Amino acid sequence: MTESLAARLGTHGLGVLVTLKRDGRPQLSNVTYVYDAGSNQVRVSLTDDRAKTKNLRRDPRASLYADGPGSRSYVVVEGKAELSPVAADPHDATVEALVDYYRTASGEHPDWDDYRRAMIEEGRLMFTMAVEHAYGMPSPS
């Protein structure tokens, strides 16, 4: 990915996750994403029972669209999703990954014990996608 597109993606933000329905049409979901330039990976917190998660289990191809300020720029990153196990214990690897994701996207949580419980109750898991391809229009200089 070019530096200008990586800069447009930033370290976190709001985007649209695109997965593929069984009939091949796109299914779009608004998400908060975290991007790590060092590993060139995007992470998103998902819920086990949602359409996007079911689509990704069937077909791991995914795209993430992030719009720029004033809709004058954008970036699309594509790759294959890896899904963690569903959170099952307050201190399992999935919950630890969700804590790291939250910290990167939003900072410190006021009650981490409550957050950890919620991740299990909501059936949360972590979507990770290595960026294989990127395109778009970087922010104007």
Tab-separated table of C-alpha atoms in Angstrom:
chain	number	residue	atom	x	y	z
A	1	MET	CA	0.000	0.000	0.000
A	2	THR	CA	1.318	3.447	-0.820
A	3	GLU	CA	2.163	5.781	2.046
A	4	SER	CA	-0.574	8.212	1.002
A	5	LEU	CA	-3.242	5.498	1.084
A	6	ALA	CA	-1.944	4.201	4.416
A	7	ALA	CA	-2.084	7.757	5.754
A	8	ARG	CA	-5.709	8.026	4.571
A	9	LEU	CA	-6.540	4.806	6.420
A	10	GLY	CA	-4.793	6.051	9.571
A	11	THR	CA	-4.582	3.912	12.696
A	12	HIS	CA	-8.337	3.629	13.237
A	13	GLY	CA	-11.635	5.017	12.052
A	14	LEU	CA	-15.076	4.327	10.698
A	15	GLY	CA	-15.478	2.329	7.532
A	16	VAL	CA	-17.684	-0.018	5.598
A	17	LEU	CA	-16.873	-3.723	5.695
A	18	VAL	CA	-17.935	-5.522	2.528
A	19	THR	CA	-18.543	-9.276	2.545
A	20	LEU	CA	-20.165	-11.525	-0.035
A	21	LYS	CA	-23.641	-12.987	0.337
A	22	ARG	CA	-24.334	-16.545	-0.768
A	23	ASP	CA	-25.695	-15.234	-4.104
A	24	GLY	CA	-22.530	-13.197	-4.730
A	25	ARG	CA	-24.008	-9.772	-4.035
A	26	PRO	CA	-22.159	-7.519	-1.570
A	27	GLN	CA	-23.300	-7.144	2.038
A	28	LEU	CA	-22.137	-3.865	3.613
A	29	SER	CA	-21.770	-3.080	7.312
A	30	ASN	CA	-20.642	0.072	9.081
A	31	VAL	CA	-17.733	-0.776	11.403
A	32	THR	CA	-15.003	0.735	13.506
A	33	TYR	CA	-11.651	-0.546	12.266
A	34	VAL	CA	-8.078	-0.521	13.539
A	35	TYR	CA	-5.167	-0.546	11.092
A	36	ASP	CA	-1.596	-1.539	11.994
A	37	ALA	CA	0.826	-0.335	9.325
A	38	GLY	CA	3.642	-2.477	10.748
A	39	SER	CA	1.792	-5.723	10.117
A	40	ASN	CA	-0.353	-4.237	7.303
A	41	GLN	CA	-3.463	-5.661	8.958
A	42	VAL	CA	-6.964	-4.398	9.619
A	43	ARG	CA	-8.901	-5.547	12.693
A	44	VAL	CA	-12.624	-5.291	13.419
A	45	SER	CA	-14.716	-6.544	16.336
A	46	LEU	CA	-17.565	-8.746	15.070
A	47	THR	CA	-20.547	-10.475	16.629
A	48	ASP	CA	-20.899	-14.199	15.983
A	49	ASP	CA	-24.542	-14.165	14.880
A	50	ARG	CA	-24.388	-11.363	12.284
A	51	ALA	CA	-24.647	-11.743	8.514
A	52	LYS	CA	-21.124	-10.435	7.886
A	53	THR	CA	-19.641	-13.095	10.173
A	54	LYS	CA	-21.643	-15.875	8.519
A	55	ASN	CA	-20.608	-14.580	5.087
A	56	LEU	CA	-16.918	-14.532	6.090
A	57	ARG	CA	-17.065	-18.094	7.407
A	58	ARG	CA	-18.380	-19.205	4.026
A	59	ASP	CA	-16.132	-16.941	1.908
A	60	PRO	CA	-13.260	-15.096	3.643
A	61	ARG	CA	-12.811	-12.457	0.921
A	62	ALA	CA	-13.471	-8.985	2.294
A	63	SER	CA	-13.003	-5.305	1.510
A	64	LEU	CA	-12.956	-2.298	3.799
A	65	TYR	CA	-13.875	1.164	2.491
A	66	ALA	CA	-12.831	4.269	4.450
A	67	ASP	CA	-14.026	7.701	3.361
A	68	GLY	CA	-11.889	10.810	3.700
A	69	PRO	CA	-12.691	14.271	5.025
A	70	GLY	CA	-15.475	15.911	3.036
A	71	SER	CA	-15.747	12.752	0.896
A	72	ARG	CA	-12.862	14.058	-1.214
A	73	SER	CA	-10.668	11.001	-0.664
A	74	TYR	CA	-11.071	7.312	0.084
A	75	VAL	CA	-9.203	4.056	0.420
A	76	VAL	CA	-10.314	0.467	-0.151
A	77	VAL	CA	-8.279	-2.408	1.258
A	78	GLU	CA	-8.893	-6.018	0.316
A	79	GLY	CA	-7.820	-9.381	1.631
A	80	LYS	CA	-8.946	-12.599	3.271
A	81	ALA	CA	-10.442	-12.553	6.737
A	82	GLU	CA	-9.162	-14.609	9.611
A	83	LEU	CA	-11.707	-15.015	12.395
A	84	SER	CA	-10.748	-15.717	15.984
A	85	PRO	CA	-12.729	-18.089	18.156
A	86	VAL	CA	-15.746	-16.519	19.858
A	87	ALA	CA	-14.918	-14.993	23.255
A	88	ALA	CA	-15.548	-17.611	25.945
A	89	ASP	CA	-13.555	-16.520	29.020
A	90	PRO	CA	-12.770	-13.018	30.349
A	91	HIS	CA	-9.041	-13.637	29.879
A	92	ASP	CA	-8.881	-15.811	26.755
A	93	ALA	CA	-6.869	-14.773	23.702
A	94	THR	CA	-9.950	-13.433	21.910
A	95	VAL	CA	-10.931	-11.136	24.779
A	96	GLU	CA	-7.318	-9.940	25.102
A	97	ALA	CA	-7.331	-9.109	21.371
A	98	LEU	CA	-10.656	-7.268	21.784
A	99	VAL	CA	-9.211	-5.258	24.696
A	100	ASP	CA	-6.224	-4.262	22.543
A	101	TYR	CA	-8.577	-3.360	19.680
A	102	TYR	CA	-10.713	-1.175	21.977
A	103	ARG	CA	-7.679	0.602	23.419
A	104	THR	CA	-6.393	1.405	19.937
A	105	ALA	CA	-9.770	2.571	18.622
A	106	SER	CA	-11.160	4.344	21.697
A	107	GLY	CA	-8.628	4.565	24.532
A	108	GLU	CA	-9.184	3.271	28.039
A	109	HIS	CA	-12.510	1.750	29.045
A	110	PRO	CA	-14.016	2.909	32.365
A	111	ASP	CA	-14.649	-0.697	33.514
A	112	TRP	CA	-12.542	-3.412	31.901
A	113	ASP	CA	-14.210	-6.207	33.886
A	114	ASP	CA	-17.595	-5.119	32.516
A	115	TYR	CA	-16.138	-4.877	28.995
A	116	ARG	CA	-14.688	-8.379	29.229
A	117	ARG	CA	-18.057	-9.783	30.404
A	118	ALA	CA	-19.848	-7.972	27.581
A	119	MET	CA	-17.533	-9.469	24.949
A	120	ILE	CA	-18.578	-12.954	26.061
A	121	GLU	CA	-22.283	-12.112	26.408
A	122	GLU	CA	-22.348	-10.507	22.939
A	123	GLY	CA	-20.528	-13.440	21.327
A	124	ARG	CA	-17.709	-11.213	20.069
A	125	LEU	CA	-14.773	-12.331	17.970
A	126	MET	CA	-11.914	-10.608	16.157
A	127	PHE	CA	-11.732	-10.169	12.388
A	128	THR	CA	-8.152	-9.765	11.130
A	129	MET	CA	-7.309	-9.149	7.490
A	130	ALA	CA	-3.848	-8.851	5.986
A	131	VAL	CA	-4.099	-6.206	3.273
A	132	GLU	CA	-3.387	-7.868	-0.073
A	133	HIS	CA	-4.500	-4.993	-2.299
A	134	ALA	CA	-5.334	-1.318	-1.804
A	135	TYR	CA	-6.627	1.410	-4.060
A	136	GLY	CA	-8.319	4.745	-3.764
A	137	MET	CA	-7.766	8.453	-3.842
A	138	PRO	CA	-5.490	9.854	-1.132
A	139	SER	CA	-6.283	13.134	0.568
A	140	PRO	CA	-5.551	16.155	-1.614
A	141	SER	CA	-2.373	17.948	-0.637
